[in-house]
Amino acid sequence: MALIVSWIFILGLVVPDLSSSLLHCPHRCHCDDDKLDVNCEEGHLDVLPIALNPSIQRLVIKNNKIRIIDSSIQFYSELTLLDLSFNYLFNIPDRTFGHQRKLQQLHLNHNKISTISNRTFVGLGELLVLNLRGNLIDQIDALTFTPLAKLEELNLGQNRIASVGLSVGAFVGIGDLKILLMDDNLLSVIPSEDTLRPVDKLAELYIGTNPLAGVDDGAFRVLSELTLLDLRGSLLPNVTAGTFGGIENLKSLNLADNRFQRVPTGALGVLRRLEELAIGQNHFETLPAHSFRGLSNLKHFELKGSLYLRRIERAAFQTNTNLEAVVIESNKALTELEEETFAGLLYLKHLSLRNNGLERLDEGMFSWNSLRTVDISDNPINCDCYYSKLLLRLQTAARVSYNATGCPQHLPDQWECEYILEKNKNLISVVVPLVAIVTAIALAFYRFRGLLREYVKNGCKSKAAAAAAAAATSSVTPSVGLPTVLPPIGHRSELSTVGDYEKPLTDDDYFIRSNNLYHGPATQPILNGYPLYLQQNPNVYYNKPLPMTEL
């Protein structure tokens, strides 16, 4: 009996120490027993700690050196979040998470996992978020995610998944999925309709940074509830109106970092409900008028890092009157914004034109109704009167915060600018009417160009005929007392004939004699201005029709 009491006393001393050791918080870890939270980020751990409170609900062991998830994980059955990202995990044994029935978030991103199967996630029936980003996975077999019936977000980005490695039944069993990330893989085509049909409730799809050869018309039509589509960095040369067929409810679209030679106005026009658009880092040089025609609900526009963009026309955003934020940054070739580019955007609150090649800005380019923030810094601005007035407007505008490029040289003051601008106005008042007059004269010449050409032509011919006649008269000097001798009719100058008979003559203008034709010698003596044969026999004529004026 005394021995039993002694043992009970010893156990009473030992158990508290044993209990404290089990609840020991490892070095470089932060343990909160009130919140049931343990954070061992960068704790230099190479295995899962076993001495933690079994009731913990959140366990973060990211940025460590863990290579395998051993059986110690079964002690933490109350977990709702487990983060093992940025470790050295190569493989996950089957049914590893069989005891984590309450787990809702599992982060295994940025490890070296190469294989997963439908046995990997057995027991995770309550899981909502699965993050496998940044691993070495190259194949997704059918029914892999079937145990995850309540899964809402799946991140498979930055792996090695090719189109041939994605099974048609890969997403079967996760019909409640809302967010799917497959960006930065090796996909050459958009997954087929049969592959995407089990997840037809998707709201967000990230499939950019894949070497897509193109996007077929209707490629996304089974995803009718899609509200966000990310196709950035996919090397797409263009998209067509059929590309977005079936997803007209889309609200956010990212087409940045592709190879568009022009803005795909027609393709975008079907997205009537689109609110956010990013289209930077493409190859088009101009943002022409009505580039985003049909996007009347657009609220946020972003255009960054385009190496070829040089110009934005005045009416580029004319049909997008609901814009609230415009970000046009880091386009070094962009040197010109036309007048009133943003003047029609009455609801514009945030405008960033930072780090472009803009040389001139003035207050008339903006709408000041709702503007709250303006960033025009890091541009090679000309410090002229227009920029001076803009800075003055920014400084005096109520509720507007701004960031602007400073001027190393002298910035004109208000009085100097008023004088210069008034001088420019006077010059314009003279130049504009002068240009109008010159234009009117040019139009008049163009309008009556036919009449002017005919007048000049006839004048030149009349002068030529007169000159020829004068020359002929001066070359023939009649002898005194002798009759003037004219050449036969058949040998008259062709010039006089052209001058006399240039106008076409009708049959009524001719008298034709068919009988008593003259067949004598070619030349006849001329007396008193008429050939001899005409004086001897006036009924004899040539067989050539003679105009009335010749008689």
XYZ file of C-alpha atoms in Angstrom, residues 145-524:
380
model
C -9.813 16.081 -56.803
C -12.931 13.990 -56.258
C -12.503 13.844 -52.424
C -12.671 17.657 -52.322
C -16.410 18.018 -52.812
C -16.602 21.514 -51.277
C -13.490 22.965 -52.930
C -13.961 26.586 -54.080
C -10.417 27.673 -55.009
C -7.761 25.579 -56.762
C -4.332 26.987 -57.614
C -2.297 24.930 -60.100
C -0.237 27.819 -61.435
C 3.515 27.698 -62.134
C 3.692 23.968 -62.698
C 4.567 21.904 -65.780
C 1.103 20.904 -66.873
C 0.822 20.554 -70.658
C -2.381 20.132 -72.635
C -1.697 16.430 -73.057
C -1.172 16.049 -69.325
C -4.576 17.421 -68.377
C -7.112 14.611 -68.344
C -10.642 15.270 -69.572
C -11.964 14.203 -66.175
C -9.390 16.170 -64.167
C -11.986 18.456 -62.554
C -14.752 15.947 -62.002
C -16.144 16.073 -58.472
C -15.436 19.736 -57.694
C -18.582 21.285 -59.104
C -18.597 24.105 -56.523
C -15.235 25.469 -57.736
C -15.305 29.256 -58.132
C -11.622 30.139 -58.728
C -9.211 28.185 -60.933
C -5.602 29.230 -61.533
C -3.677 27.446 -64.289
C -1.399 30.269 -65.347
C 2.283 29.822 -66.133
C 2.115 26.217 -67.285
C 2.753 24.615 -70.679
C -0.769 24.689 -72.093
C -0.869 25.220 -75.857
C -4.670 25.360 -76.110
C -7.552 26.274 -73.837
C -8.863 23.132 -72.069
C -11.723 21.543 -73.981
C -15.412 22.018 -73.209
C -15.597 18.505 -71.778
C -12.722 19.313 -69.429
C -14.280 22.577 -68.194
C -17.907 21.439 -68.053
C -17.652 19.914 -64.513
C -16.605 23.355 -63.214
C -19.195 25.392 -65.110
C -19.829 27.550 -62.023
C -16.383 29.123 -62.275
C -16.307 32.840 -61.539
C -12.563 33.458 -62.067
C -10.186 31.780 -64.518
C -6.466 32.594 -64.668
C -4.917 30.914 -67.686
C -2.352 33.440 -68.879
C 1.414 33.010 -69.264
C 0.897 29.856 -71.291
C 2.233 29.420 -74.861
C -1.247 29.537 -76.379
C -1.239 29.301 -80.161
C -4.641 30.976 -80.204
C -8.086 30.922 -78.690
C -10.877 29.284 -80.654
C -14.254 30.951 -80.931
C -16.488 29.894 -78.058
C -13.628 28.357 -76.084
C -15.140 29.615 -72.809
C -18.859 29.343 -73.578
C -19.484 26.577 -71.036
C -18.335 29.014 -68.325
C -21.380 31.272 -68.577
C -20.975 32.533 -64.984
C -17.398 33.700 -65.514
C -16.762 37.239 -64.242
C -12.934 37.382 -64.442
C -10.658 36.125 -67.222
C -6.874 36.519 -67.163
C -5.096 35.906 -70.490
C -1.990 37.993 -69.874
C 1.330 36.919 -71.354
C -0.148 34.295 -73.675
C 1.542 35.489 -76.906
C -1.860 35.908 -78.557
C -1.666 37.751 -81.919
C -5.337 38.701 -81.798
C -8.784 37.837 -80.485
C -12.069 37.892 -82.385
C -15.668 38.686 -81.544
C -16.299 34.964 -81.140
C -13.496 34.540 -78.612
C -15.668 35.805 -75.788
C -18.899 34.269 -76.994
C -20.950 32.884 -74.107
C -19.212 34.897 -71.375
C -20.942 38.239 -71.934
C -21.268 38.671 -68.138
C -17.511 39.133 -67.811
C -16.556 42.058 -65.560
C -12.750 41.881 -65.514
C -10.425 41.074 -68.428
C -6.632 41.090 -68.593
C -5.093 41.032 -72.084
C -1.741 42.553 -71.157
C 1.570 41.317 -72.540
C 0.320 39.796 -75.777
C 1.066 40.639 -79.422
C -1.920 42.670 -80.555
C -1.041 44.943 -83.498
C -4.215 46.955 -82.925
C -6.808 47.345 -80.205
C -9.374 44.491 -80.570
C -12.336 46.868 -80.548
C -14.740 44.445 -82.207
C -13.923 41.541 -79.907
C -14.277 43.699 -76.787
C -17.553 45.216 -77.936
C -19.578 42.133 -76.947
C -18.566 42.497 -73.282
C -21.231 45.029 -72.370
C -20.810 44.512 -68.610
C -17.033 44.759 -68.505
C -15.799 47.012 -65.682
C -12.036 46.386 -65.613
C -9.663 46.123 -68.570
C -5.863 45.778 -68.702
C -4.288 45.890 -72.164
C -0.688 47.066 -71.733
C 2.523 45.591 -73.161
C 1.077 44.983 -76.612
C 2.350 46.078 -80.030
C -0.163 48.718 -81.146
C 1.165 52.259 -81.672
C -2.045 54.266 -81.340
C -5.119 54.274 -79.195
C -7.562 55.462 -81.860
C -10.927 57.144 -81.414
C -13.630 54.924 -79.932
C -11.129 52.148 -79.175
C -13.438 50.687 -76.541
C -16.755 51.264 -78.204
C -19.534 49.344 -76.472
C -17.865 49.214 -73.039
C -20.204 51.733 -71.451
C -19.782 50.185 -67.966
C -15.981 50.311 -67.959
C -14.716 51.775 -64.671
C -11.036 50.848 -64.445
C -8.599 51.007 -67.372
C -4.920 50.062 -67.263
C -2.258 50.400 -69.938
C 1.289 49.821 -68.712
C 4.659 49.125 -70.269
C 3.796 49.346 -73.983
C 7.020 49.844 -75.910
C 5.276 50.865 -79.136
C 2.459 53.131 -77.962
C 3.069 56.649 -79.291
C -0.246 58.423 -79.360
C -3.670 58.524 -77.713
C -6.337 60.239 -79.759
C -8.818 62.689 -78.309
C -11.900 60.474 -78.602
C -10.236 57.234 -77.432
C -12.427 57.128 -74.304
C -15.388 59.074 -75.637
C -17.811 56.171 -75.202
C -16.501 55.170 -71.759
C -18.057 57.945 -69.716
C -18.289 55.853 -66.513
C -14.531 55.489 -66.120
C -13.379 56.142 -62.546
C -9.698 55.161 -62.720
C -7.255 55.419 -65.636
C -3.688 54.147 -65.271
C -1.382 54.833 -68.228
C 2.162 54.275 -67.001
C 5.664 53.379 -68.212
C 4.982 53.846 -71.930
C 8.232 55.538 -72.880
C 7.325 56.112 -76.531
C 4.093 57.889 -75.607
C 4.835 61.544 -76.292
C 1.465 62.943 -77.291
C -1.963 63.271 -75.748
C -4.488 65.156 -77.802
C -6.516 68.028 -76.354
C -9.414 67.045 -74.065
C -8.350 63.379 -74.010
C -9.975 62.843 -70.613
C -12.229 65.907 -70.597
C -15.423 63.928 -71.137
C -14.868 61.559 -68.208
C -17.053 63.276 -65.645
C -16.710 60.484 -63.053
C -12.927 60.128 -63.285
C -11.438 60.030 -59.759
C -7.938 58.634 -60.206
C -5.579 59.402 -63.082
C -1.988 58.221 -63.359
C 0.231 59.249 -66.277
C 3.478 58.477 -64.518
C 6.733 57.549 -66.257
C 5.723 58.117 -69.864
C 7.386 60.242 -72.543
C 4.870 63.089 -72.369
C 6.316 66.472 -73.226
C 3.229 68.612 -72.897
C 0.285 68.566 -70.504
C -2.335 71.202 -69.873
C -5.431 71.536 -67.747
C -7.782 71.230 -70.721
C -6.963 67.531 -71.055
C -8.707 66.584 -67.820
C -12.164 66.592 -66.340
C -12.047 68.223 -62.911
C -15.549 67.313 -61.724
C -14.681 64.246 -59.637
C -10.890 64.122 -59.801
C -9.208 63.156 -56.518
C -5.694 61.922 -57.334
C -3.361 62.821 -60.212
C 0.131 61.465 -60.870
C 2.044 63.071 -63.765
C 5.539 62.531 -62.407
C 8.604 61.219 -64.269
C 7.717 62.691 -67.656
C 10.045 64.912 -69.787
C 7.590 67.801 -69.481
C 8.228 71.102 -71.237
C 8.045 73.704 -68.491
C 5.933 76.109 -70.517
C 2.885 78.184 -69.740
C 0.514 75.271 -70.264
C 2.295 73.231 -67.619
C 2.470 76.270 -65.345
C -1.297 76.707 -65.530
C -1.817 72.991 -64.890
C 0.338 73.101 -61.756
C -1.520 76.180 -60.559
C -4.820 74.379 -61.081
C -3.591 71.320 -59.172
C -2.351 73.463 -56.306
C -5.596 75.369 -55.972
C -8.050 72.537 -56.704
C -9.918 71.378 -53.643
C -9.738 67.685 -52.654
C -7.133 66.830 -55.322
C -3.842 65.268 -54.271
C -1.151 65.162 -56.939
C 2.388 64.102 -57.760
C 4.058 66.123 -60.487
C 7.422 66.433 -62.208
C 9.481 69.383 -61.047
C 11.025 71.859 -63.465
C 14.789 72.422 -63.181
C 14.577 75.553 -65.300
C 12.589 78.724 -64.821
C 8.848 78.161 -64.831
C 6.939 81.149 -66.289
C 4.911 83.093 -63.751
C 1.249 83.912 -64.107
C 1.671 87.378 -65.685
C 4.254 86.181 -68.152
C 2.023 83.296 -69.193
C -0.990 85.542 -69.644
C 1.024 87.783 -71.982
C 2.333 84.830 -74.013
C -1.044 83.134 -74.271
C -2.731 86.413 -75.308
C -0.077 86.895 -77.974
C -0.706 83.368 -79.244
C -4.453 84.046 -79.372
C -3.902 87.199 -81.465
C -1.656 85.283 -83.809
C -4.236 82.559 -84.138
C -6.976 85.136 -84.841
C -4.952 86.290 -87.879
C -3.726 82.931 -89.096
C -7.068 81.139 -88.935
C -8.970 83.545 -91.284
C -5.998 83.579 -93.658
C -5.966 79.802 -93.796
C -9.737 79.855 -94.368
C -9.397 82.256 -97.314
C -6.615 80.223 -98.918
C -8.662 77.073 -98.438
C -11.722 78.676 -100.026
C -9.695 79.772 -103.053
C -8.211 76.330 -103.428
C -11.670 74.764 -103.228
C -12.975 77.195 -105.839
C -10.140 76.314 -108.217
C -10.837 72.642 -107.608
C -14.567 73.072 -108.128
C -14.206 74.867 -111.469
C -11.060 73.110 -112.629
C -12.805 71.776 -115.758
C -13.885 75.208 -116.934
C -10.452 76.671 -116.233
C -8.752 73.903 -118.138
C -11.055 74.405 -121.156
C -10.524 78.156 -121.073
C -6.757 77.832 -120.998
C -6.831 75.225 -123.737
C -8.980 77.312 -126.085
C -6.947 80.423 -125.372
C -3.714 78.667 -126.226
C -5.160 77.281 -129.459
C -6.518 80.677 -130.530
C -3.153 82.257 -129.911
C -1.437 79.520 -131.912
C -3.861 79.898 -134.830
C -3.445 83.667 -134.828
C 0.314 83.347 -134.785
C 0.220 80.875 -137.675
C -2.072 83.116 -139.700
C 0.162 86.116 -139.115
C 3.181 84.132 -140.171
C 1.461 82.957 -143.338
C 0.386 86.488 -144.235
C 3.828 87.924 -143.731
C 5.498 85.172 -145.766
C 3.333 85.768 -148.891
C 3.823 89.313 -150.367
C 1.520 89.816 -153.346
C 2.953 91.608 -156.408
C 1.444 94.896 -157.364
C -1.140 94.577 -160.136
C -1.236 90.739 -160.005
C -4.017 88.710 -158.469
C -3.331 86.835 -155.298
C -2.500 83.208 -155.912
C -3.745 80.723 -153.328
C -2.734 77.084 -153.096
C -5.272 74.536 -154.131
C -7.786 73.484 -151.601
C -6.253 70.051 -151.307
C -2.900 71.604 -150.387
C -3.993 74.070 -147.761
C -2.260 74.232 -144.425
C -3.478 71.634 -141.920
C -3.189 74.221 -139.173
C -5.767 76.490 -140.794
C -8.057 73.538 -141.265
C -7.762 72.596 -137.577
C -8.289 76.207 -136.579
C -11.308 76.630 -138.802
C -12.942 73.258 -138.321
C -12.034 72.047 -134.896
C -15.703 71.864 -133.967
C -17.321 68.624 -135.279
C -19.610 69.240 -138.262
C -22.875 67.475 -139.042
C -24.142 66.234 -142.348
C -26.236 69.368 -142.681
C -23.086 71.436 -142.751
C -21.855 69.767 -145.939
C -22.800 70.117 -149.626
C -21.849 67.057 -151.676
C -21.734 67.011 -155.466
C -21.490 63.562 -156.950
C -21.464 64.371 -160.675
C -19.048 66.212 -162.966
C -16.118 65.479 -160.735
C -12.860 67.095 -161.678
C -10.099 64.660 -162.714
C -7.518 67.040 -164.033
C -4.047 67.847 -162.816
C -3.418 68.260 -159.141
C -2.562 71.929 -159.431
C -4.487 74.601 -161.283
